[in-house]
Tab-separated table of C-alpha atoms in Angstrom:
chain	number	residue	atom	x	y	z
R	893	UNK	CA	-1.017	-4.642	-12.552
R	894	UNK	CA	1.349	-5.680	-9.438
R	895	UNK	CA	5.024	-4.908	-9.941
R	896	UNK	CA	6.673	-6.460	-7.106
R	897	UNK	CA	6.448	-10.936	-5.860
R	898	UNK	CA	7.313	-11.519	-2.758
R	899	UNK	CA	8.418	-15.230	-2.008
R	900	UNK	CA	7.227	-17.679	-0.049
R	901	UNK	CA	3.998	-17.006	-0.386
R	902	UNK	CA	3.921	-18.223	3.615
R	903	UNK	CA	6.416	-19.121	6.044
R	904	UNK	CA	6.178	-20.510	9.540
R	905	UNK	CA	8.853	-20.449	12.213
R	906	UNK	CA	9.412	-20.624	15.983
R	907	UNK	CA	9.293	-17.574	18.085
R	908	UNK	CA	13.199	-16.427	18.027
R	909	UNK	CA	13.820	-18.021	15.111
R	910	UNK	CA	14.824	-15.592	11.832
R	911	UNK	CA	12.307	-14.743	9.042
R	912	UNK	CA	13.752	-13.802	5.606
R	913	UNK	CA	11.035	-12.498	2.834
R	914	UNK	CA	12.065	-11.968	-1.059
R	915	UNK	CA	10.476	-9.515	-3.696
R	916	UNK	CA	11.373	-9.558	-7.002
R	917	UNK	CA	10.217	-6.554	-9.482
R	918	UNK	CA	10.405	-5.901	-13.199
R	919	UNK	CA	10.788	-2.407	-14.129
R	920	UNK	CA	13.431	0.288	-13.197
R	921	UNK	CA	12.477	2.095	-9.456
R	922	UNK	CA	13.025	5.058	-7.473
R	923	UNK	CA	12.599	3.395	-4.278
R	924	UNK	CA	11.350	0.144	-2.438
R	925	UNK	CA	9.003	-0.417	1.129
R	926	UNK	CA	8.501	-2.686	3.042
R	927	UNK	CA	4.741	-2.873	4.697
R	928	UNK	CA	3.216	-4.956	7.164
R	929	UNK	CA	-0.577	-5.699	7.026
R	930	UNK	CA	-2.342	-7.244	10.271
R	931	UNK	CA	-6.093	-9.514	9.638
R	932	UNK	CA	-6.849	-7.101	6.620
R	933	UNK	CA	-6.592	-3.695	8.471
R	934	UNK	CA	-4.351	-0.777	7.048
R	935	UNK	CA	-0.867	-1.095	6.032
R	936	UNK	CA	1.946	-0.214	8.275
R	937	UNK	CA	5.299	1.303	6.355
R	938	UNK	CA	7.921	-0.713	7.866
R	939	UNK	CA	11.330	0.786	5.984
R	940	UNK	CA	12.027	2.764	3.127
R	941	UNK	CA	14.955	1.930	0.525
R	942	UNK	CA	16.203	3.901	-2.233
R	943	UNK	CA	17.522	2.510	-5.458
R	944	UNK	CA	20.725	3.992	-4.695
R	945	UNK	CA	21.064	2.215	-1.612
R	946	UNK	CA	22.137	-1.533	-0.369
R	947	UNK	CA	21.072	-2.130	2.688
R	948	UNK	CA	18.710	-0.633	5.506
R	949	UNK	CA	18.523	-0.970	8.664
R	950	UNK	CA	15.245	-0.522	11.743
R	951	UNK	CA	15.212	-2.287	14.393
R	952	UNK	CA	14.804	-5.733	13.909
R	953	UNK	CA	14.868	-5.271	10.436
R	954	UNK	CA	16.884	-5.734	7.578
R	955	UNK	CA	15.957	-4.723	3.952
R	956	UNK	CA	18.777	-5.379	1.017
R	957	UNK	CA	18.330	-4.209	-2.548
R	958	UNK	CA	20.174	-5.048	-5.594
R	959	UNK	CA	18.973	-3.272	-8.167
R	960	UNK	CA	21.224	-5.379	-10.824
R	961	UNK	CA	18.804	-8.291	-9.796
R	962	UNK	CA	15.589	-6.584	-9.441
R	963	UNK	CA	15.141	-8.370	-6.519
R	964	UNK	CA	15.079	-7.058	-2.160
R	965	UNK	CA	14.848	-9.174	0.686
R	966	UNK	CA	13.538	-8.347	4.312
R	967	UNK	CA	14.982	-10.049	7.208
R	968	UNK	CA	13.152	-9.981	10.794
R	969	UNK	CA	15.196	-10.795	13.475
R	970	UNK	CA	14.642	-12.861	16.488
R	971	UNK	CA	11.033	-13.009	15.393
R	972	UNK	CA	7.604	-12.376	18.373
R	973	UNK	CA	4.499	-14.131	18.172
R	974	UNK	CA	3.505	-10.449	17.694
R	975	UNK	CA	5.325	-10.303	14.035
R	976	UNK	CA	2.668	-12.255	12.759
R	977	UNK	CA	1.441	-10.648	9.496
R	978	UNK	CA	1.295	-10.178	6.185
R	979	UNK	CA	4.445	-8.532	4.287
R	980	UNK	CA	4.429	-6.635	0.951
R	981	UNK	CA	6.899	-5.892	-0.815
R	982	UNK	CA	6.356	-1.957	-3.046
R	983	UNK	CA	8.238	-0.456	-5.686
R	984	UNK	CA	7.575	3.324	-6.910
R	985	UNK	CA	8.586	3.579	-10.746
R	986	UNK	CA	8.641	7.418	-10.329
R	987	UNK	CA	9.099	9.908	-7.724
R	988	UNK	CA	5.522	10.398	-7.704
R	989	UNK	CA	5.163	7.543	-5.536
R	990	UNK	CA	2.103	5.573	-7.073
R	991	UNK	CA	3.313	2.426	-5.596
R	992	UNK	CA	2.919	-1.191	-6.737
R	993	UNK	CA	2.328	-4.210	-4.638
R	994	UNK	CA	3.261	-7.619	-4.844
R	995	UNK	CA	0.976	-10.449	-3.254
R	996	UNK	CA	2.638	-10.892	-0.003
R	997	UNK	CA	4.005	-13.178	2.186
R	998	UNK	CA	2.133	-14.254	4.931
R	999	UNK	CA	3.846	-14.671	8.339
R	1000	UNK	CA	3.708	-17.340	11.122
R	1001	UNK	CA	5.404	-16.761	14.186
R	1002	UNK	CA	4.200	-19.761	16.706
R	1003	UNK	CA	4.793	-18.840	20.490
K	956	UNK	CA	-1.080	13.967	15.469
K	957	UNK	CA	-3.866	12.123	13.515
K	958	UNK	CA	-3.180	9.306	11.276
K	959	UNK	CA	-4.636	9.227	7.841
K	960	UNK	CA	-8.662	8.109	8.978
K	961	UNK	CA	-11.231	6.556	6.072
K	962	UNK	CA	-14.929	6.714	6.663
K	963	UNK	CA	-16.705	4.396	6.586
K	964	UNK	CA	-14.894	1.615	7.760
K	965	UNK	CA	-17.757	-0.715	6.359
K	966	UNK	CA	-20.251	-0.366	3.474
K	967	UNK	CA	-22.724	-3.089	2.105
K	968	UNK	CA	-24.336	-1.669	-1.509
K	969	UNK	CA	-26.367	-3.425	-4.017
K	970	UNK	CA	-25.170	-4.173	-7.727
K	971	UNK	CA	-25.106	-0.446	-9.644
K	972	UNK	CA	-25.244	1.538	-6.717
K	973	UNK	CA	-22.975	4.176	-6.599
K	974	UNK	CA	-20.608	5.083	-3.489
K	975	UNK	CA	-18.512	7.422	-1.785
K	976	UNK	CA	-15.372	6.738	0.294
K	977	UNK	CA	-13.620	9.311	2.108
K	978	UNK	CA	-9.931	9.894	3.338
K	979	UNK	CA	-8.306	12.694	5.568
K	980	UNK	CA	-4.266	12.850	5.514
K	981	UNK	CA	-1.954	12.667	7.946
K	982	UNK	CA	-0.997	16.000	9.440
K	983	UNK	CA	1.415	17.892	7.036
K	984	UNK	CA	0.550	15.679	4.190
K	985	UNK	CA	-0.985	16.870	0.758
K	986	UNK	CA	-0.748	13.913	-1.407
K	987	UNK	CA	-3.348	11.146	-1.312
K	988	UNK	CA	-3.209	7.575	-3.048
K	989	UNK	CA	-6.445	5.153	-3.491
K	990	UNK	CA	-5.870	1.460	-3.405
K	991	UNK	CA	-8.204	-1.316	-4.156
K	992	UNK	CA	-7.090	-4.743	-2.085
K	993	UNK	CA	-8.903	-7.825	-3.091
K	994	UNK	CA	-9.129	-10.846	-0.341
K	995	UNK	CA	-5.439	-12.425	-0.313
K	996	UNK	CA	-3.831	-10.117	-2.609
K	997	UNK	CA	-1.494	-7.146	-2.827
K	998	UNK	CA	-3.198	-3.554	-2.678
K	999	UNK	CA	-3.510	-2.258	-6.546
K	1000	UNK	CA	-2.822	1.606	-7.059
K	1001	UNK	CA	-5.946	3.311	-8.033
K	1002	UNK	CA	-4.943	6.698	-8.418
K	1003	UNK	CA	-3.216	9.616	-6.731
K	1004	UNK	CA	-4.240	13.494	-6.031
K	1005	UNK	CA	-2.248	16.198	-5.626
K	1006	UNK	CA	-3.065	19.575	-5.664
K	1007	UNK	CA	-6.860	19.093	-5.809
K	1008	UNK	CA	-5.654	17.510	-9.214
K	1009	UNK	CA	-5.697	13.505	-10.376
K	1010	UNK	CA	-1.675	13.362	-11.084
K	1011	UNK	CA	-1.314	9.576	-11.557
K	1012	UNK	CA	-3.973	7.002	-12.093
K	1013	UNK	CA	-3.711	2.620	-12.494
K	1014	UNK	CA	-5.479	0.546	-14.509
K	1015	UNK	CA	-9.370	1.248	-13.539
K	1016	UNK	CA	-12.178	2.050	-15.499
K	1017	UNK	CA	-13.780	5.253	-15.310
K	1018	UNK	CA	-16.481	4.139	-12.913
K	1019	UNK	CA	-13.185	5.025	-10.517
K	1020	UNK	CA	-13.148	8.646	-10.100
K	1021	UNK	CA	-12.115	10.863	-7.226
K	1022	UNK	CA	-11.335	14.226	-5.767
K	1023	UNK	CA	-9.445	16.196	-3.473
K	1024	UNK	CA	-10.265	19.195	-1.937
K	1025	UNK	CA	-8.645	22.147	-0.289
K	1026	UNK	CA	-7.849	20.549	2.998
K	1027	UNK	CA	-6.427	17.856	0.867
K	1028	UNK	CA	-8.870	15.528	1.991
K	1029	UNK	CA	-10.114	13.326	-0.680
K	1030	UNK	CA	-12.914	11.084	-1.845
K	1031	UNK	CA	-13.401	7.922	-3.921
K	1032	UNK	CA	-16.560	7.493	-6.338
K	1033	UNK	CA	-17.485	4.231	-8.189
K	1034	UNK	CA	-20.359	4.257	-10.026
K	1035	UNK	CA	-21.997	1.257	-11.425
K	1036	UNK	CA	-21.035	-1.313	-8.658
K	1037	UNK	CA	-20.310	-4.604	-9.799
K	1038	UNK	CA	-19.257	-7.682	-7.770
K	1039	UNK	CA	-15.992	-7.246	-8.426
K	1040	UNK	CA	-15.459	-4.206	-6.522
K	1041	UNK	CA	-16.114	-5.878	-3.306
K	1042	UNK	CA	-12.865	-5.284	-2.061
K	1043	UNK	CA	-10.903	-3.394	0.957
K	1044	UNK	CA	-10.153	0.058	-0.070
K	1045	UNK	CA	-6.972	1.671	1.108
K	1046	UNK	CA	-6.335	5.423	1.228
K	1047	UNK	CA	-2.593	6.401	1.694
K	1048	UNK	CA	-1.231	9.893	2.400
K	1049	UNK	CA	2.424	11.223	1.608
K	1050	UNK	CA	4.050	14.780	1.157
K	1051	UNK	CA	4.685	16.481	-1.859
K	1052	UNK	CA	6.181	14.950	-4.502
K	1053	UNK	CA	9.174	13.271	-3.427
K	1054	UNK	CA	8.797	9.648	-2.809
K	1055	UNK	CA	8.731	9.708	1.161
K	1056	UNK	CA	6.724	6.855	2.390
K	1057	UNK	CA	3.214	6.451	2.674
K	1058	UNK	CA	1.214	5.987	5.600
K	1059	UNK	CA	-2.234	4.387	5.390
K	1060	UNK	CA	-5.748	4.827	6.957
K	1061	UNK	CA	-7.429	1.397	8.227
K	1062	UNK	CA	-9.339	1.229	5.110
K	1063	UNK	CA	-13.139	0.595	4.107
K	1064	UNK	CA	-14.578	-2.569	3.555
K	1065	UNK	CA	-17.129	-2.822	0.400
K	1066	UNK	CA	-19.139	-5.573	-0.153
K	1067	UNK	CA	-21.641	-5.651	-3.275
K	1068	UNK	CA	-24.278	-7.758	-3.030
């Protein structure tokens, strides 16, 4: 069953504009990623964030956690035409790192 | 350094076939995870290998079954194809068991006729 809902569902913006992405998750976690998944093809580990920590930073990227809320969000900066995607959200119950997926969000960037 | 790689990247199989998919880690990884992704949803966690052993497994029937071998290279069986398994299969590699990220092959696309 998926752990992790990521909210919207979709969201369109402008080239430059910011894109913010939610996940919310119901059980306890050892960590959080972020992926990003292009037309269907593999998955692409974006950032890593531990339950211990707030907020991560790569890049363009931003990825908060409170673990009070259950909940992360993933910012994208000065979005590219090129960001267009599909973002999961993952949480890992265990160390063993079986992870669960939400549904994603899928990503718009217009040029 | 390779990435994880799947083979095939597309398979077509009739209604209680049976198949194989195959996944080689990423350089310096031993762990490997199998995901099932239907169209327009979120990968779902199969199960997970780790020394040549099954150390975690999700909700699938035991048509699911898989295997690792010494070179930590691993395969996915189902047996008994139905419909429903038409799906992109995702196989992710990791080191040890610490929860470092994962990094995934391009996957295999099934389709059961």
């Amino acid at each position: 069953s998926q752990q992790g809902e990521e909210d919207p569902q979709a969201l369109s913006i402008q080239e430059g504009e910011n894109a913010t992405m939610n996940c919310s998750y119901k059980t306890s976690i050892n960590n959080l990623q972020w992926y990003r998944q292009n037309s269907g093809r593999g998955l692409v580990h974006l950032i890593l964030i531990r339950s211990n920590e707030r907020e991560k930073h790569s890049g363009r990227l931003r990825v908060t956690l409170d673990t009070s809320k259950k909940s992360s969000s993933l910012l994208i900066t000065a979005s590219r035409a090129a960001d267009t995607a599909s973002y999961f959200c993952a949480t890992a119950p265990n160390t063993n790192n079986d992870m669960r997926f939400g549904a994603g969000t899928r990503l718009t960037v217009k040029p | 350094d390779a990435g994880v790689t799947q083979s095939p990247t597309h398979l077509i199989k009739t209604r209680g076939q049976q198949v194989t998919l195959r996944c080689s880690p990423k350089s310096g990884h031993d762990t490997v995870s199998w995901y099932q992704q239907a169209l327009g949803q979120g990968p779902q966690f199969i199960f997970q290998y780790y020394e040549e052993e099954e150390r975690q497994r999700g909700n699938f029937p035991d048509r699911f079954s898989g295997h690792q071998f010494p070179n930590y290279s691993s395969e996915l069986n189902v047996n008994a194809l139905l419909l429903g398994d038409s799906a992109l299969y995702l196989c992710a590699s990791s080191f040890g068991d610490l929860a470092y990220e994962q990094y995934f092959g391009p996957g295999t696309r099934l389709t059961v006729t």
